[in-house]
Structures are given as structure tokens and as C-alpha cells.
Amino acid sequence: RKYVYDFAEGNRAMADLLGGKGANLAEMTVMGLPVPPGFTITTEACRAYLATGAPPQGLAEEVGEHLHALERAMGRKLGQVDEPLLVSVRSGARFSMPGMMDTVLDIGLTDESVAGLAAWSGDERLAWDSYRRLVQMFGTTVLGVEPGHFSDALRAAKLAKGVTGDLELDAADLRALTTTFKNIVREHAGREFPQDPREQLDLAIRSVFESWNTERAHVYRRAEHIPEDLGTAVNVCAMVFGNLGDDSGTGVAFTRDPATGAPGVYGDYLADAQGEDVVAGIRNTLPLHRLAELQPRPYEQLMAIMRTLEEHYRDLCDIEFTIERGKLWMLQTRVGKRTAAAAFRIAEALREEGVIDADEALRRVTGAQLAQLMFPRFADTATRPVATGVAASPGAAVGEVVFDSATAVRRAEAGAAVILVRKETNPDDLDGLIHARGVLTSRGGKTSHAAVVARGLGRTCVCGAESLNVDAANRRFTTADGTVVAEGDVISIDGTAGEVYLGRLAVVPSPVVDYFEGRRPPGRDALLQAVDRIITHADARRRLEVRANADTSDDTRRARRLGATGVGLCRTEHMFLGDRRVLVERLILAETDAERESALAALLPLQREDFVRILEEMDGLPVTIRLLDPPLHEFLPDRTALTAQVAVAQALGRPDAPETLLRAVDRLHEQNPMLGTRGVRLGLVVPGLYEMQVRAIAEAAAIRVRAGGTPRVEIMIPLVGDVRELDIMAGRARRILDAITAETQFPYEIGTMIELPRAALTAGRIAGSAEFFSFGTNDLTQTVWGFSRDDVEATVFPAYITEGIFAVSPFETIDRDGVGKLIADAVEAGRAARPDLVLGVCGEHGGDPASIGFFHDVGLDYVSCSPFRVPVARLEAGRAAV
Ligand code: ADP
Ligand code: MG
Ligand code: MG
């Protein structure tokens, strides 16, 4: 077992074993870049430690050997009294992970070696400042002392001296402070600050191992879907000093702008400082190009190294560096994080430069990033936010503030745009969330109730804006600077950036959407050019077709502009609402065949007209029309609201209608409508209903043919569980279609949704009677899990996500193991029975970037999603194919 690797022994492919930081330090070392010498303790050692609570056999010896090698290389010994060697101990897991142990710098300083550091650096203040920082950092992160004890003592020291800044404390002050800090350690950790450098090192290593299991680390891993069992590596690295005067300093840099993707290096530099000072923000940093004047030689070297790194990694790199008395040292590099816009621009730029090919450029961007670019944004970037929080659900929402669900509903129904503001939300707020444009909370993170529900509903959400004081009882909230925002005041929230603004900001549509909808050519806009090139390549590569879920001709037109090649789901229930409700009531209340037939006859021309327009918009491409699915009672008035129906009843010429209606409501009432008279059951129970719909579709198609069009009709029968249900309905439909096509020819297909487990399990038999399957993954997920979506998403899921039962709602991303398994089996059985069976998916998963790869893998022919998601699906379908 080898637990320790010298930086010169590893490489970037070893990130599982050496962690990201260690693997890249090794890569840079092997590339011959100036990295301070050091070694990495493997994640395997960490896993062994966490399993047993003790360092694995042989680890201590191995660390000793590598430490000796390091000491030989440096010509100094750890913590030796004159010219001491000091090291940093740095955590570094496979995935970059805030929440784990902070880096401890200057390990090796002791009461004795501090004088050696002073002599070597010629700077006594520096030596004592380093030592007191070590005691402080070691005390808190390794020995678990409350940080407040140290910061209180620091404050007291400044107060006693009558100064305000840390920099005003001199060497003697810092020396006294170090003694105070050591006393704090003794009192609160129950032990002395270790004076043996090797003991310091060993304790720091252990504490990095243990930091894998801190609460913050768990929370982060859950949020980012990082496995719990990876463990972290530990990097031990010889210290270099950026705080030895004006010819020293430290900085961070990117090989391109990570915000926009624009070419050209980008970074910050701080002279006479150590790494932690840059992030602490105590002093103002300089833009990187200023380093060219300050330190031309190291600057040139840094530029050359950055070019080398970008060529080597073939991607945007970010780096951390330090300059010690004019000598440049590389302390870290990795492939840098970037915004969605930068991801597209960088991928396309690298392709254009010939660094990567078009397939690789496509792999470098994601559907989720494209979706982000498609949300509307605030026009004005000059206004300062009054608060920031977690960017929990993207978008830009403007509205008047409300503090409770009931007010949200009331104001929304009166036509107002509202933003629901709460400390945190709970299931009682669901109605308010549905009616709000956005939700803002002062507590909770990405998996809080508000965040989960808002994402599910597609509402903009900023949560955990902790600087806001929300006082729901008095219907107001207060910002950090004391501004009071009362109910009814307008605010603007940016769920993409996690920002809150006072007043009404102008919202602009996304230029990317304008591009997709053909309103704006890419022109010279670098982002649009990149999106254009990459989506074009995705279209060329993808095997999956992308259709849209569209119920109206407007949606259909939009979907086609956005690149849909068909309608995968046209729901007909919307066609029964509004003015037509009265006709539906007549249908439901019909007591004789004649009454029913007359109600159906009145609905027929209205439906037909709807279909004509949709078929016209999608002319030449398939349109899958689903026959009526929801339970009938949804079309009747609420039982308690029935009294208000008297007028309607009289208009129908039935003075007794309220009672009739009431009886109908009672008769149709179902304990569990989701599992009640829905879908094909409705078609079988209500005579003539499905037949009317089929006739409307067929007549619409005939009208389109006579008008010179090319309708391609697919009739979809929902909620089938057994092939006989399908056979009966399909038989009736064919009789109608055959009669009409005898006069006017047009192609049609009859198929079914696979949305019940029994349908999936008997897919082979069903395929004998269906020309296509469309997986209705919303209902399939409900019925496979036994989750009633409307009930559990707000109540059960936040807890399930926190408990790690699933990382993301199965209604958002397909549950591969359960629902996905059924789909895969049904695909196989269906194709075996009918090789030319057309297979698609029309649940919301069809537009989910994380699910589309799965649908490609199981061999579907198309995904269908909301029009807005069509470009995202095209991109992901392309990525799945390369
Ligand atoms: P993080 O994972 O938070 O970036 P690092 O291990 O990179 O933590 O350490 C943070 C900073 O500490 C580095 O950017 C660097 O400035 C400083 N640092 C770490 N190791 C050394 C070292 N051996 N010499 C000088 N500075 C160091
Ligand atoms: Mg770092
Ligand atoms: Mg369904």
C-alpha cells in the first residue's frame, strides 16, 4: 500500500487518489513549472482513517520518509531553529469542496523556530504575525477552539493599544498576543499548543481527514450530489512567502474571463501579502496587468505559464500563485469554474483556435447552462442589490410584496404581480407560491422548502437572504441598511444571481431566446455566435428528435420556431374550459342519449377548429393528440360554490339544475381522482366522448388536406393499463377514421401513453395494438412511487432531499433505477413485438437536461417538452450522441 506520493510522482489523471488539488500540483510539477516541493497523502488513507478512527498502518513512516526527502530538497528541516522549513497542510478532495478544513499555513513554527524565521526573513514582525496566526488557525481548525476567543483577544489587544487596524500592531504586540493565544489554547483545548513540529503536522493531517465529516461538508455534498464515501487527500507543501516586502505578493488568475468568456488573462494581485489576505478582503487588490509594471520578470513568466497551462489542459484554468522576493511560485491550478455564458464562449473559442473539436465543444456545455441563458434578466446592471441570498430558482421577477399565502392569492387574483416574502416557507404557503411571480426568504438554502417548490413550479426564488429581517406579523421587512419595505411595495428579485432590489427593475428578454425565435441574428455577438455554432452541431449529431408539448396554436407556432419537429403531446382538456364549460356541464348532466348527443354535437365544431389551427402550424410534421384525460368533476363547479350556479341553471332552462348539478358533483366525487375515472376509463364510461374527439380530429385533418396541407395525425389514448382497453377504443376510433379517410385521404396512427406500471409491464402485448408509445413519465413516476405529486412535493420532498433519499425530485429528473427500469423494459418488449414502434416521452422529464441522456441511451425516438425547453433538449440530445 502506498499512501503518500511526492508531487513529482503523480499526475492529473490521479485525482481520485490525490484529490483535485494534489493531482494538479503533481501535473504542474511534472510539467516543470515552479511548484514548491511537497507531497500528497491519498484519499485512500483518509478512507482508512475514517473507517477505523486511526491512521492506517505505515502512514506515519511514509509521511516521515517524504518529509525527509522534502527537507533534503530544501536543505532545511521542519521547524529547525535557524532558517526553519515551514509547510502548509491543505485539504483537497476529488471535487472542490468548500466546507472542509481550511488550509493551515506555517506549520513548523514554535517558540524556538519563530526566531529563526525572524532572522531568515529579516522581519521580526512577520515572524510573530505568522506564529500568532498559526496558533489561531491551528487552535480553531485542528484543536476545535471557538474562533471567538481569538478574535476577542485580538480586539482587546488593539483596544489596549488604542489602534483599530491589525497592521498597527508591532512585533512586541504580536509576541504578547501569541502568548495570549497559547493560553487560550491551553484553557479551551485542554492541552498546550504543540511545540513539536512533527506533532503539529500529524495533528493537522488527521484533522483534514476528519473535516470530511463536518456538517458543512455533508450539506455541501448533498447539494452538489457528491458521493459521501470519497474522502479527501491532504497536501503538504513547503511554504513560500508573499509577505516579505514589496518584491513579494500573491494573487489569483484566470486564463480567460470566467464571467464572460472573453479572451485575455484576468486576475487580482496583492503585494506584500499571503494567500489568505486576498480572500479576506482586508486590502484592495490590484488588477493583474498592474503586476507587469511592479514585477516585469515574474509577470512575463506568469503569462507564459498561463499559456502553457491552457494549452496543456485545453480549457480555462484558474491559478493561485505567490511571488517570494521576485521568484514566482505556482500554488494551485484547476480547470476553472465559469458562468453559463462563458462556458459557451470558451468552448466555441477553443474550437475555433483548433484546441478542441466540435464534439468536444458540445460536451463542454450543458442544457442546464443553456436554460440559464434563456431566462429573462434585469436590464439595468447599475442598481445595487439591497440584499443577496441563494440563487435558488432562476429568472427575474418583479412584484408587490406580500407576506402570507392568502394575500398572495387575493392580490394575484385581482391581477397584481406578487412576490411572497417569508422567513421560510412551509406546505401551507403552497397556494401563495403558485400565485406568486417569485418567492424571497431570509432563511434556508437550495434544498429549503421554498427553493424546492419554486423550482418545481418554475417560479423565481431567492432564499436565505439573511441580512433581511422579515416581520410577517407587522407585514414588513427591513434591509441591512434599515430600509423598511411594507406590504404592497414593489421589489425585484433575481433568482439567477440571488439578488434583491428595491423598486421595479425593467426586465429584458434573453437575447438567446430572441436568437432562437429568429428575431435576432447572431451578428457579431460572440455569445450568440457560440450558441449558434454549438446548437447547429448538436442538431447534426443528435439521434433523438425533439417535439413539443403544445395545446394551442400559439404554443405550436412558438415550438416550431424554437426547432421542434412535431407536437409530442397536445392535451385536449384546455379545450373544455372557459366559455365551453357550460357545454361540458350539459354533457355531464345529460340524462338521455339525445341530450348527450346534442351536447357532444355542440362541442365537436369547437374542437375541430382547435385542431385545424394546430395541424396548420405543424403542417407536415407529426401531431400527437391525447384524448381527454382528467376526471370529469374537474369541469364542474366546486360543491360549495354551487349556489352561484343558479344563474347558469336558469340559462339552461332548468330551474332544478342546481340540485341536478349538486347530485352530479356528488355522483362524480372521487376519493382519489388521480386514480379514478380518468383517461381511457373516461372514454369507456362516457359514451360518445372519445368518438366526438376522434371525429373532430379526423375532420380537422380532412379540412387541412382539402386546403392543401399535409396533416400527420397521431391519436393517443391515455392511461391504458391493459391491451383490451386500447383495443376497444382504437377499434371505435378506426371506424370513424376509416369512414372519413374513405373520402379524404390522410395518414394517421393510433397509439397509447405508457404511464401506468401495468402498461409498462405488459408493453409487449400493448405494442401489438399500438403504433406508438409515449411514456407519460409524470404519471408513471406518481404510480411507480405511489407519490401523489400535488401532495408530496411540498411536504415530503424537502425532508427526503435533506435525508439524502434522493438528491433531486423524481418528478424533475427521471428515477433511472425504478421508473427508468420500467421504461427500458417496456422499450425492449415493445420493439420486440413491433420493430417499427415509434417511442417517445412526453412527461416533464422530456425537457430535463439530466434525463435526456437516459432517453437517448434506452433508444427512444424523440423527447417532447414545453416549447421553451426545445433548444435545451436539442442541445442535450446532441451531447448524448457524442
Ligand atoms: P483553498 O482550497 O481554499 O484554495 P489552498 O490550500 O489553496 O486552499 O490554500 C489557500 C491559500 O493559502 C493559497 O491560495 C495560498 O495563497 C496559501 N498557501 C497554501 N499553501 C501555501 C504555501 N505552501 N506557501 C505559501 N502560501 C500557501
Ligand atoms: Mg486554493
Ligand atoms: Mg398522464
mmCIF file with all atom_site columns, C-alpha atoms in Angstrom, residues 672 674-675 678 757 777-801 805-806 808-812 815 819:
data_model
loop_
_atom_site.group_PDB
_atom_site.id
_atom_site.type_symbol
_atom_site.label_atom_id
_atom_site.label_alt_id
_atom_site.label_comp_id
_atom_site.label_asym_id
_atom_site.label_entity_id
_atom_site.label_seq_id
_atom_site.pdbx_PDB_ins_code
_atom_site.Cartn_x
_atom_site.Cartn_y
_atom_site.Cartn_z
_atom_site.occupancy
_atom_site.B_iso_or_equiv
_atom_site.pdbx_formal_charge
_atom_site.auth_seq_id
_atom_site.auth_comp_id
_atom_site.auth_asym_id
_atom_site.auth_atom_id
_atom_site.pdbx_PDB_model_num
ATOM 1  C CA . ASN A 1 672 ? -58.744 9.731  -5.196  1.00 0.00 ? 672 ASN A CA 1
ATOM 2  C CA . MET A 1 674 ? -55.841 10.740 -9.696  1.00 0.00 ? 674 MET A CA 1
ATOM 3  C CA . LEU A 1 675 ? -56.586 7.020  -9.693  1.00 0.00 ? 675 LEU A CA 1
ATOM 4  C CA . ARG A 1 678 ? -59.538 9.252  -15.968 1.00 0.00 ? 678 ARG A CA 1
ATOM 5  C CA . PRO A 1 757 ? -46.816 0.262  -14.291 1.00 0.00 ? 757 PRO A CA 1
ATOM 6  C CA . THR A 1 777 ? -43.325 9.931  -17.066 1.00 0.00 ? 777 THR A CA 1
ATOM 7  C CA . ASN A 1 778 ? -45.231 12.284 -14.764 1.00 0.00 ? 778 ASN A CA 1
ATOM 8  C CA . ASP A 1 779 ? -47.984 9.770  -14.088 1.00 0.00 ? 779 ASP A CA 1
ATOM 9  C CA . LEU A 1 780 ? -45.582 6.873  -14.361 1.00 0.00 ? 780 LEU A CA 1
ATOM 10 C CA . THR A 1 781 ? -43.479 8.413  -11.600 1.00 0.00 ? 781 THR A CA 1
ATOM 11 C CA . GLN A 1 782 ? -46.582 9.027  -9.492  1.00 0.00 ? 782 GLN A CA 1
ATOM 12 C CA . THR A 1 783 ? -47.786 5.465  -9.879  1.00 0.00 ? 783 THR A CA 1
ATOM 13 C CA . VAL A 1 784 ? -44.420 3.728  -9.593  1.00 0.00 ? 784 VAL A CA 1
ATOM 14 C CA . TRP A 1 785 ? -43.503 5.575  -6.414  1.00 0.00 ? 785 TRP A CA 1
ATOM 15 C CA . GLY A 1 786 ? -47.066 5.892  -5.170  1.00 0.00 ? 786 GLY A CA 1
ATOM 16 C CA . PHE A 1 787 ? -46.447 9.626  -4.788  1.00 0.00 ? 787 PHE A CA 1
ATOM 17 C CA . SER A 1 788 ? -49.316 11.992 -5.371  1.00 0.00 ? 788 SER A CA 1
ATOM 18 C CA . ARG A 1 789 ? -47.301 14.780 -6.882  1.00 0.00 ? 789 ARG A CA 1
ATOM 19 C CA . ASP A 1 790 ? -49.564 17.604 -5.751  1.00 0.00 ? 790 ASP A CA 1
ATOM 20 C CA . ASP A 1 791 ? -49.416 16.394 -2.196  1.00 0.00 ? 791 ASP A CA 1
ATOM 21 C CA . VAL A 1 792 ? -45.837 15.310 -1.626  1.00 0.00 ? 792 VAL A CA 1
ATOM 22 C CA . GLU A 1 793 ? -43.693 17.825 -3.467  1.00 0.00 ? 793 GLU A CA 1
ATOM 23 C CA . ALA A 1 794 ? -44.187 20.483 -0.848  1.00 0.00 ? 794 ALA A CA 1
ATOM 24 C CA . THR A 1 795 ? -44.478 18.275 2.208   1.00 0.00 ? 795 THR A CA 1
ATOM 25 C CA . VAL A 1 796 ? -42.354 15.181 1.817   1.00 0.00 ? 796 VAL A CA 1
ATOM 26 C CA . PHE A 1 797 ? -39.658 16.092 -0.689  1.00 0.00 ? 797 PHE A CA 1
ATOM 27 C CA . PRO A 1 798 ? -37.725 18.746 1.225   1.00 0.00 ? 798 PRO A CA 1
ATOM 28 C CA . ALA A 1 799 ? -37.190 16.203 4.003   1.00 0.00 ? 799 ALA A CA 1
ATOM 29 C CA . TYR A 1 800 ? -36.361 13.437 1.525   1.00 0.00 ? 800 TYR A CA 1
ATOM 30 C CA . ILE A 1 801 ? -33.782 15.603 -0.133  1.00 0.00 ? 801 ILE A CA 1
ATOM 31 C CA . ILE A 1 805 ? -33.219 9.592  -0.023  1.00 0.00 ? 805 ILE A CA 1
ATOM 32 C CA . PHE A 1 806 ? -32.978 11.241 -3.375  1.00 0.00 ? 806 PHE A CA 1
ATOM 33 C CA . VAL A 1 808 ? -33.427 15.660 -6.734  1.00 0.00 ? 808 VAL A CA 1
ATOM 34 C CA . SER A 1 809 ? -37.174 15.229 -7.078  1.00 0.00 ? 809 SER A CA 1
ATOM 35 C CA . PRO A 1 810 ? -38.038 12.194 -9.253  1.00 0.00 ? 810 PRO A CA 1
ATOM 36 C CA . PHE A 1 811 ? -40.567 14.453 -10.960 1.00 0.00 ? 811 PHE A CA 1
ATOM 37 C CA . GLU A 1 812 ? -37.719 16.680 -12.075 1.00 0.00 ? 812 GLU A CA 1
ATOM 38 C CA . ASP A 1 815 ? -35.531 7.963  -11.481 1.00 0.00 ? 815 ASP A CA 1
ATOM 39 C CA . VAL A 1 819 ? -39.159 4.362  -13.352 1.00 0.00 ? 819 VAL A CA 1
#
